[in-house]
XYZ file of N, CA and C in Angstrom:
615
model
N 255.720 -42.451 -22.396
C 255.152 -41.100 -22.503
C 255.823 -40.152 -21.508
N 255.865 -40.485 -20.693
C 256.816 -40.033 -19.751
C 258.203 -39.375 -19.807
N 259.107 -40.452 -20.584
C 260.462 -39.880 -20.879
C 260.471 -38.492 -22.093
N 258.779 -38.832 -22.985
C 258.471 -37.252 -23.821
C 257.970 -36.114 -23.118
N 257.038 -36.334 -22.051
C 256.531 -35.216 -21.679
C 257.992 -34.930 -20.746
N 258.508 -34.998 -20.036
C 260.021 -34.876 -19.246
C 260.592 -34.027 -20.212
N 261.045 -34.822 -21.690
C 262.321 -34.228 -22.019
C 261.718 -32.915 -22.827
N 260.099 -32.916 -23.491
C 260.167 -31.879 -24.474
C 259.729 -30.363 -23.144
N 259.522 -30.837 -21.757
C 258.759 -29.711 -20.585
C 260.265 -29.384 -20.290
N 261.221 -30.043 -19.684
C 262.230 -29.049 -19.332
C 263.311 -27.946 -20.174
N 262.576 -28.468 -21.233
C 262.598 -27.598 -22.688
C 262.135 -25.694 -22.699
N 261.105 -26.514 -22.681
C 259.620 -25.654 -22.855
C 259.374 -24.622 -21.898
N 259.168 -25.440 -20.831
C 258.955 -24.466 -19.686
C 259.018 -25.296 -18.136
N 260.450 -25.064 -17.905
C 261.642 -25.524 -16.921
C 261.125 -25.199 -15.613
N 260.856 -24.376 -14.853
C 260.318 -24.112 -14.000
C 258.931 -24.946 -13.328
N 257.915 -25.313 -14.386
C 256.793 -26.051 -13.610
C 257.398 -27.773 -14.022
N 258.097 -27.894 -14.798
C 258.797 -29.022 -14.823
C 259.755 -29.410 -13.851
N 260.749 -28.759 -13.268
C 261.304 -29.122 -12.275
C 260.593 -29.243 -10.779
N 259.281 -28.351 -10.493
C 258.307 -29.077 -9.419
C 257.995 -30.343 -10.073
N 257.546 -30.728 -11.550
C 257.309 -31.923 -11.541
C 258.059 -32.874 -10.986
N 259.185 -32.843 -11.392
C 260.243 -33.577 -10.795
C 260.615 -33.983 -9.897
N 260.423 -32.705 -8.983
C 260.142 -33.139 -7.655
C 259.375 -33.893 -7.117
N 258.229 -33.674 -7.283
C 256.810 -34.058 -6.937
C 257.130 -35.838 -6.953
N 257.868 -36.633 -8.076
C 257.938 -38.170 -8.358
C 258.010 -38.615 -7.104
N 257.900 -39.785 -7.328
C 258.430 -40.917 -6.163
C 259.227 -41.986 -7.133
N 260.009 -41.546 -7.622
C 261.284 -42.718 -8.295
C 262.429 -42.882 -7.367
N 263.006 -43.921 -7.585
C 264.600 -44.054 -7.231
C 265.403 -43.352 -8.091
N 266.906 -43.194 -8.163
C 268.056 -43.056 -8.689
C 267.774 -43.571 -9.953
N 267.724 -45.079 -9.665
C 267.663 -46.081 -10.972
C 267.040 -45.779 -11.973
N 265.392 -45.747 -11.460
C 264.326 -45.690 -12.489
C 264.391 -44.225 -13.222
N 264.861 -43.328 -12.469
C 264.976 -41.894 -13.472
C 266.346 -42.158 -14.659
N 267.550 -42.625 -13.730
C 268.750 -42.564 -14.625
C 268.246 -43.704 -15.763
N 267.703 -45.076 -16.057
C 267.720 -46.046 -16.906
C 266.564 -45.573 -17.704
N 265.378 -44.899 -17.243
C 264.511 -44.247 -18.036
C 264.682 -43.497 -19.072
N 265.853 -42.806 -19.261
C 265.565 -41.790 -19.895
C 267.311 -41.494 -20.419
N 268.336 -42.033 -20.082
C 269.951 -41.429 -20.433
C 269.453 -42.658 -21.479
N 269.889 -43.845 -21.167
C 270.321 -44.885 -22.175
C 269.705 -44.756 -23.766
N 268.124 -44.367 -23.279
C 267.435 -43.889 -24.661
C 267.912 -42.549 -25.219
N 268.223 -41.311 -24.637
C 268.348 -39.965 -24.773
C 270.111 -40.274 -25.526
N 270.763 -41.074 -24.760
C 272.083 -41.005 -25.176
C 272.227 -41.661 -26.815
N 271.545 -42.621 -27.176
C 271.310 -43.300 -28.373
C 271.248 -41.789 -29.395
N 270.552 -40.864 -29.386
C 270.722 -39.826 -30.662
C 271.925 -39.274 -31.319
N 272.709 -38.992 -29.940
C 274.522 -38.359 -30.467
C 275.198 -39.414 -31.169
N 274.777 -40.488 -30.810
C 275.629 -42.029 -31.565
C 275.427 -42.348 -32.546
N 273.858 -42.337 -32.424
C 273.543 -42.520 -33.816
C 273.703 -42.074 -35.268
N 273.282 -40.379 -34.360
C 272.923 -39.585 -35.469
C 274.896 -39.244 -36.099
N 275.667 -39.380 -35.147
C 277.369 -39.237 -35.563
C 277.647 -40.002 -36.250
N 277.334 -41.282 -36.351
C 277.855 -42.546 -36.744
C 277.190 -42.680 -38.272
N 275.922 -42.039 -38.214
C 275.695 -42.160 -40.024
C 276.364 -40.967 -40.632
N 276.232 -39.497 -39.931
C 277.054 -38.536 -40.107
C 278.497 -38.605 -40.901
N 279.199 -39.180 -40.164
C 280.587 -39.629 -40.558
C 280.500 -40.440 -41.253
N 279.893 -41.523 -41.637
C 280.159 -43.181 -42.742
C 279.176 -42.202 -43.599
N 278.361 -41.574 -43.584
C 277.649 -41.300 -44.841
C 277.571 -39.888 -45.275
N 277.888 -38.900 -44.615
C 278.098 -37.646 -45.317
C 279.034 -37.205 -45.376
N 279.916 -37.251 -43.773
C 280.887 -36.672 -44.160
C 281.328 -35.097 -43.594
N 282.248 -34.448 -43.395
C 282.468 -33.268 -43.182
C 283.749 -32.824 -44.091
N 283.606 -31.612 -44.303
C 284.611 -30.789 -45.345
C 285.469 -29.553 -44.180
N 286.339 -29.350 -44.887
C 287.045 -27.841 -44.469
C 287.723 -26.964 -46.083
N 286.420 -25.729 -45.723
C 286.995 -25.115 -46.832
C 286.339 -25.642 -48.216
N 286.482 -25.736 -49.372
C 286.637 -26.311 -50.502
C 287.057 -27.925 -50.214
N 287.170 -28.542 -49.426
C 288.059 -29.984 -49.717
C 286.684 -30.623 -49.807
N 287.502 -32.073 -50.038
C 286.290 -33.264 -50.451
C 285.575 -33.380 -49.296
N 284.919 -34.150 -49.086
C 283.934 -34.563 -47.814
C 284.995 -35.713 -47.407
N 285.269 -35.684 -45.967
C 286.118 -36.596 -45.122
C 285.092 -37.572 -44.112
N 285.282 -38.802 -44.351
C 284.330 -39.576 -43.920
C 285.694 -40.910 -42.750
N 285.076 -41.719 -42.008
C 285.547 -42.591 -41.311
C 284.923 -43.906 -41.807
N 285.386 -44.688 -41.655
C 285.093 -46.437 -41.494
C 284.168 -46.833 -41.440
N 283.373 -47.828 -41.669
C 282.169 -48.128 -40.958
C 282.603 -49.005 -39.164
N 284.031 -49.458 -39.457
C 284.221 -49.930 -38.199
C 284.498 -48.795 -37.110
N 285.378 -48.333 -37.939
C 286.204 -47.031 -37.026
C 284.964 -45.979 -36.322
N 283.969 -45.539 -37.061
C 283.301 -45.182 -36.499
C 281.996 -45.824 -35.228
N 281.977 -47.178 -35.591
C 281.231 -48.248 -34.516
C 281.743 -48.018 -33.491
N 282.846 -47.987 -33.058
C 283.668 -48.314 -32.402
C 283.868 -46.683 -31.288
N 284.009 -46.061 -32.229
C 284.228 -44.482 -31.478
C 282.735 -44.562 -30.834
N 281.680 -44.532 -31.785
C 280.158 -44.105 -30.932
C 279.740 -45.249 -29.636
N 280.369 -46.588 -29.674
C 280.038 -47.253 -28.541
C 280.735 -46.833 -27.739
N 281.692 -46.395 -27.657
C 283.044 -45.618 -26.699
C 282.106 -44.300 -26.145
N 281.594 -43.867 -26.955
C 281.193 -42.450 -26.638
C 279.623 -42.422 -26.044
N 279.298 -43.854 -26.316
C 278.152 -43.933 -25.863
C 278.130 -44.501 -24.229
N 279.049 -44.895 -24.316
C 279.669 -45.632 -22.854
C 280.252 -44.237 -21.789
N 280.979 -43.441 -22.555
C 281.363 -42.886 -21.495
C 280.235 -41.390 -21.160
N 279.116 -41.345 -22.019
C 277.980 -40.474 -21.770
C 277.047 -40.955 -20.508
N 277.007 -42.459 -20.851
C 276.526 -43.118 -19.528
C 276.939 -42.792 -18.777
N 278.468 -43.287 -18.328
C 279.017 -43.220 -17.055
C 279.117 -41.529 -16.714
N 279.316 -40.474 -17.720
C 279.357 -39.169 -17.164
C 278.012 -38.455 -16.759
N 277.016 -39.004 -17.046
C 275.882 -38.556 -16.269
C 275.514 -39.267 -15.195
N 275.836 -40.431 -14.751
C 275.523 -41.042 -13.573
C 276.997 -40.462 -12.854
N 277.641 -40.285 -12.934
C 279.108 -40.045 -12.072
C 278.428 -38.499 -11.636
N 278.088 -37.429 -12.712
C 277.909 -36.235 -12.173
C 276.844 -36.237 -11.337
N 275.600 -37.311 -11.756
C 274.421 -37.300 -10.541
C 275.233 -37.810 -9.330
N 275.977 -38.696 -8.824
C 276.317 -38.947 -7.433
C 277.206 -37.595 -6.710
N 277.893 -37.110 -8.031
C 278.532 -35.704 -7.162
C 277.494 -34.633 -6.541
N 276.618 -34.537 -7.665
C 275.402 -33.747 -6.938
C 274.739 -34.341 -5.814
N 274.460 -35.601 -5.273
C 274.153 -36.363 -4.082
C 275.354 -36.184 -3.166
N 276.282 -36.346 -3.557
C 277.409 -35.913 -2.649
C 277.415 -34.488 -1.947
N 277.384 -33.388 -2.936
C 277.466 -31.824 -2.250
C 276.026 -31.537 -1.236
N 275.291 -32.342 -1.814
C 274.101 -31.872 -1.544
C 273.542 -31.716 -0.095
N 274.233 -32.352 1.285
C 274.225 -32.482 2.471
C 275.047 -31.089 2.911
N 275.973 -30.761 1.950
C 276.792 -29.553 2.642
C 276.239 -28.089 2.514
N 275.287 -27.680 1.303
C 274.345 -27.156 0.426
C 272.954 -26.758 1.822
N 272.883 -27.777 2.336
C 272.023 -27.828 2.954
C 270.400 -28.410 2.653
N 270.798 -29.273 2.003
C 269.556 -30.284 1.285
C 268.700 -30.693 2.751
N 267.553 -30.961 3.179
C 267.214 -31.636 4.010
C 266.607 -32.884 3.712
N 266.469 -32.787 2.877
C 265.736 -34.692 2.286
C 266.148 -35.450 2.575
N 265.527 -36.835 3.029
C 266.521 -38.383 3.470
C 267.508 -38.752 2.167
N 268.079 -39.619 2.873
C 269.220 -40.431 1.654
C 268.526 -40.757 0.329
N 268.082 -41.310 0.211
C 267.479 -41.998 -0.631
C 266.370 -40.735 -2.001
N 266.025 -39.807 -1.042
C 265.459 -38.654 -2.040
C 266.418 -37.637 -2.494
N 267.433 -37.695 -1.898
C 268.404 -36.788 -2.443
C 269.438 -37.521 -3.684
N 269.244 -38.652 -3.604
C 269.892 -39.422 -4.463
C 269.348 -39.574 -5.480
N 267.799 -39.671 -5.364
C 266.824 -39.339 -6.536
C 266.978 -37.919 -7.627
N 267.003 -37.300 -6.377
C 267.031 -35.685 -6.907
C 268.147 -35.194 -7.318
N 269.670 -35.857 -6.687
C 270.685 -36.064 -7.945
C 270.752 -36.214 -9.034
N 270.378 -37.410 -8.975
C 270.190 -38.233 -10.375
C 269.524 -37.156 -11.049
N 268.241 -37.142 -10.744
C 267.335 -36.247 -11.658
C 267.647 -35.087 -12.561
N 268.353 -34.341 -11.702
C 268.855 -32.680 -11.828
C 270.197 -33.279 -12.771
N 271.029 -34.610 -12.679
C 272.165 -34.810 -14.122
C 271.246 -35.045 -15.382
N 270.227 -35.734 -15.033
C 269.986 -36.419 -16.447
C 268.884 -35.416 -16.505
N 268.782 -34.555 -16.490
C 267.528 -33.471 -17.181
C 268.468 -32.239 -17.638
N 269.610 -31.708 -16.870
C 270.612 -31.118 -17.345
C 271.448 -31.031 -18.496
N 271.399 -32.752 -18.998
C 272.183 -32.932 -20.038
C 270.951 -33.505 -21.313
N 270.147 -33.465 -20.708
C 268.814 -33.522 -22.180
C 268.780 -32.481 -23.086
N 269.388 -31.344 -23.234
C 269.374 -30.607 -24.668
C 270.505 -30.901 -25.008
N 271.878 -31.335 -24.470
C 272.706 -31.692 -25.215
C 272.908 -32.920 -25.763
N 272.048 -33.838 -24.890
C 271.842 -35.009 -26.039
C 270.442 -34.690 -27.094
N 269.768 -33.901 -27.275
C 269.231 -33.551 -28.092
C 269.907 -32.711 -29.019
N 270.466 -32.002 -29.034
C 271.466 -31.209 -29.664
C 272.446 -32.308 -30.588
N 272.811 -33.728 -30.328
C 273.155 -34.717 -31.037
C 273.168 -34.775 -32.529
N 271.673 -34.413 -32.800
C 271.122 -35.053 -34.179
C 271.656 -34.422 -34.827
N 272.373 -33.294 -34.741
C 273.187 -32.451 -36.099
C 274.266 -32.897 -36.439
N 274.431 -34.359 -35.766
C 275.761 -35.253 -36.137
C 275.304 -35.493 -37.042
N 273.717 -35.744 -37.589
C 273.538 -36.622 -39.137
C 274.302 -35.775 -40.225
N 274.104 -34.134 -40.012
C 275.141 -33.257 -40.873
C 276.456 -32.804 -40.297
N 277.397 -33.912 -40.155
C 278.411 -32.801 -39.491
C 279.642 -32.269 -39.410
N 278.727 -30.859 -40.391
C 279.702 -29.463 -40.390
C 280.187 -29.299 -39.306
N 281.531 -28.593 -39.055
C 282.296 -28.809 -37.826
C 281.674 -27.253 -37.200
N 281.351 -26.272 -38.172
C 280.836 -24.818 -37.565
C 279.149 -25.100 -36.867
N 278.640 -25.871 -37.357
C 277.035 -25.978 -37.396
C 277.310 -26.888 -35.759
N 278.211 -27.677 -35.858
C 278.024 -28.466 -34.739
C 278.434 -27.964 -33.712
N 279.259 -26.913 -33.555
C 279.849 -26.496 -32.558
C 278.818 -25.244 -31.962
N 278.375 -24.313 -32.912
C 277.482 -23.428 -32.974
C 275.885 -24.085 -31.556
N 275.714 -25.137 -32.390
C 274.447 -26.111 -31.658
C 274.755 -26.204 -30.389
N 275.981 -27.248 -30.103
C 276.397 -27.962 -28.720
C 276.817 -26.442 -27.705
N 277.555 -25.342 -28.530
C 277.787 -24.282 -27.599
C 275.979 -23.764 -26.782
N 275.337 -23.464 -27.687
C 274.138 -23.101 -27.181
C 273.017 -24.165 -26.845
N 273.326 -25.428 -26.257
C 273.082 -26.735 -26.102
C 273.630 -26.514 -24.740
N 274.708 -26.292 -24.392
C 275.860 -26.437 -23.035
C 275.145 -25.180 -22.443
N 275.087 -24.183 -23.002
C 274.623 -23.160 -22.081
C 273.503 -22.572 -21.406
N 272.213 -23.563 -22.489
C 271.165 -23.692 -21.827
C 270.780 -25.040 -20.861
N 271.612 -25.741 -20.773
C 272.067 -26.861 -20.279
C 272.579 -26.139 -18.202
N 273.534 -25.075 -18.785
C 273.934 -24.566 -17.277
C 272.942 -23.995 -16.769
N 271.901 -23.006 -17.851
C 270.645 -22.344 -17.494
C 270.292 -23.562 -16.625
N 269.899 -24.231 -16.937
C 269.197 -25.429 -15.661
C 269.192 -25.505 -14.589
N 270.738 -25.618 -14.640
C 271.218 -25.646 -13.266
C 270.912 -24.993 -12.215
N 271.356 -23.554 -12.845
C 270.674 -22.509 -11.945
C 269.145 -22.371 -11.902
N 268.418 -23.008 -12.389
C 266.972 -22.446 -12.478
C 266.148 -23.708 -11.687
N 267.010 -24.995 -11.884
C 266.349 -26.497 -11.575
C 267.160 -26.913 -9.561
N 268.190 -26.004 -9.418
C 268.603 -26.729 -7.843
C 267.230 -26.022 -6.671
N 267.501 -24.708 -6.979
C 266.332 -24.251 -5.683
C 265.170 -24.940 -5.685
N 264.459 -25.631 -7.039
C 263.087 -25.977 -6.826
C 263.579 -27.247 -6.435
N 264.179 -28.408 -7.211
C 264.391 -29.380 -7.465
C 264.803 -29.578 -5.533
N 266.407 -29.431 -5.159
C 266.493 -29.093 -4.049
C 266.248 -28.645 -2.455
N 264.813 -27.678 -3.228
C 263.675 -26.877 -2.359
C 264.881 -26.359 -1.616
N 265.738 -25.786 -1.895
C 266.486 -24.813 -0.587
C 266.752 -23.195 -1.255
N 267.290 -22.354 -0.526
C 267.128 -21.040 -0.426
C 268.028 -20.403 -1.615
N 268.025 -19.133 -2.500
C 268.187 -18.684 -4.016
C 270.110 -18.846 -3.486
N 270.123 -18.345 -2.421
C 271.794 -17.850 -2.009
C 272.297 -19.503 -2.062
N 271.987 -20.267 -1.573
C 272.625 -21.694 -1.305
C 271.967 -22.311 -2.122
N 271.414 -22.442 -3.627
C 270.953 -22.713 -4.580
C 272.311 -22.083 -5.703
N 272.453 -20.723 -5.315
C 273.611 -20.177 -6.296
C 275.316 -20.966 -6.181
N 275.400 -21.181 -4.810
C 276.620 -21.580 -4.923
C 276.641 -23.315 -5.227
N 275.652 -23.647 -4.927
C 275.479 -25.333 -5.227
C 275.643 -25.023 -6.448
N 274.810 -24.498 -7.473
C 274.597 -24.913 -8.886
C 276.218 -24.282 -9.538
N 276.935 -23.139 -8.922
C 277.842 -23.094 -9.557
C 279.292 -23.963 -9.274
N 278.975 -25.079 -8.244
C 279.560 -25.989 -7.667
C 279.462 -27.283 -8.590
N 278.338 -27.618 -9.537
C 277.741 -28.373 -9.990
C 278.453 -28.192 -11.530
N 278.476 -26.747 -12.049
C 278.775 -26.092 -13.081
C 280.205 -26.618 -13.396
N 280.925 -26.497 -12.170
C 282.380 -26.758 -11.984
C 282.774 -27.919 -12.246
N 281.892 -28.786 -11.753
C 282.309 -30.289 -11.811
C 281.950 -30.750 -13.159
N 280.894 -30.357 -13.566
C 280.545 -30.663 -15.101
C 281.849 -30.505 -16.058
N 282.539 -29.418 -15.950
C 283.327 -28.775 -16.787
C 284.460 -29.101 -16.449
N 285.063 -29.949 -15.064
C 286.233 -30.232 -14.791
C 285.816 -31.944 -15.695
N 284.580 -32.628 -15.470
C 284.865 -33.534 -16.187
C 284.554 -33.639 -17.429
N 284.421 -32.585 -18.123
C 284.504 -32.370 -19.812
C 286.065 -32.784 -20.252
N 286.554 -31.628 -19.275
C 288.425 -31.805 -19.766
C 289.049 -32.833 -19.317
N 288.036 -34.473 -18.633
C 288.737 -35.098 -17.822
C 288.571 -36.121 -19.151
N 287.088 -35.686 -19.618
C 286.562 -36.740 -21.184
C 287.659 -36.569 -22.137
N 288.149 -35.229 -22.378
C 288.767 -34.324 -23.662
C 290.386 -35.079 -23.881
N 290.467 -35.226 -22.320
C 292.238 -35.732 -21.761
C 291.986 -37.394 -22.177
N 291.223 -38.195 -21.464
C 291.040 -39.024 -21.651
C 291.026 -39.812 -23.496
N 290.544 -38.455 -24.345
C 290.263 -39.346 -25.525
C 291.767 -39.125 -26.225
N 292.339 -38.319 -26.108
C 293.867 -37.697 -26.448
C 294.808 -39.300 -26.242
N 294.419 -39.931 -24.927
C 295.180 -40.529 -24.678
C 295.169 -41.958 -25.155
N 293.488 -42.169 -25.622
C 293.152 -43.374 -26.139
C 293.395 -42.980 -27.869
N 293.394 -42.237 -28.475
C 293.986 -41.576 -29.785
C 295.669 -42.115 -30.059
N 296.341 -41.587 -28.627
C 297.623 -42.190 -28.599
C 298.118 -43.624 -28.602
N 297.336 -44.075 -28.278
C 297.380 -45.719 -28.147
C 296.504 -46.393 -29.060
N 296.503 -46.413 -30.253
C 295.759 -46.552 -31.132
C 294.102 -46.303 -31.869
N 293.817 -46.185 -30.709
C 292.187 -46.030 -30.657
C 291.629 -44.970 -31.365
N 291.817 -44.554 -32.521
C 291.465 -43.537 -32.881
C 290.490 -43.604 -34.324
N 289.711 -42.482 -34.862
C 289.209 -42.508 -36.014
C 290.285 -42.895 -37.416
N 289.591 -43.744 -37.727
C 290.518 -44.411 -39.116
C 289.527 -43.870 -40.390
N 290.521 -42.719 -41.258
C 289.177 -42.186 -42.475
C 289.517 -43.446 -43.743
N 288.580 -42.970 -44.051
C 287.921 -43.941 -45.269
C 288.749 -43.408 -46.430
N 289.047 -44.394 -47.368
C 289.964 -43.723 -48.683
C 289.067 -42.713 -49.584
């Protein structure tokens, strides 16, 4: 019940949700395994029937579909590296967070890392499910306004989440912003290169 009232409140209304957040007494662990591994399952899923069963067009053309392997294979890849990119961006946020001027012990700031990645990236793994249809305009349309209420967070979730002051709240979160987006293009580079070396979507005849 927990991982619902969490994901549909920082939705809803972000502000008394991120005191919630605060307020926990979890570790790192129990927030990150709570709630990514399940949250990350929708983009995989919902892509993986997407592609083997509907399909996407450009223009007038037929519907272009992938493998049933080829696509297994991409969504465990993609499901793997969603993991590792929300726990990698929560330790960067534990990382800045001493320079920021966090005062919390080790151990709560590591919490409150964690926390502030994996609540950040909950509308864009909600934003997922339009893989079951996916039009390449509809999907991009979603994930753009998915990503940007996603940064809304940021800025709205470090001062409470954090508890520190609006000025050193602004430059943390656009510090946070940065790193997100340097490792988008680090994902983007990365799949280019596994594409090159065979790893790539194989379409269906």
């Amino acid at each position: 019940m927990a991982i619902l009232e969490h994901t549909l409140g920082i939705l809803l209304h972000p502000d008394s949700e991120w005191k919630a957040i605060r307020n926990e007494r979890h570790s790192f662990a129990q927030v990150f395994l709570s709630h990514v591994p399940i949250l990350a399952l929708i983009p995989c899923v919902s892509m993986f029937y997407g592609v083997t069963q509907v399909g996407w067009s450009i223009g007038d053309g037929s519907a272009v579909k992938l493998t049933t392997e080829s696509a297994l294979w991409l969504c465990v890849l993609t499901y793997v590296a969603m993991l590792a990119g929300v726990l990698v961006l929560g330790e960067f946020i534990n990382w800045m967070s001493k320079t920021y001027g966090v005062s919390d012990d080790a151990d709560r700031r590591h919490y409150e890392g964690t926390a502030l990645a994996v609540y950040i990236t909950t509308p864009v793994f909600l934003a997922g499910i339009v893989g079951l249809y996916p039009d390449p305009v509809i999907y991009s349309v979603v994930h753009i306004l998915a990503g940007a209420y996603a940064v809304y967070l940021v800025y709205e979730g470090i001062p409470i989440l954090m508890n520190i002051d609006k000025d050193r709240a602004f430059m943390y979160a656009s510090s946070v912003v940065t790193v997100g987006l340097v490792m988008l293009v680090m994902v983007r580079v990365g799949s280019v290169i596994l594409w090159s070396m065979g790893v790539g979507p194989v379409y269906a005849d």
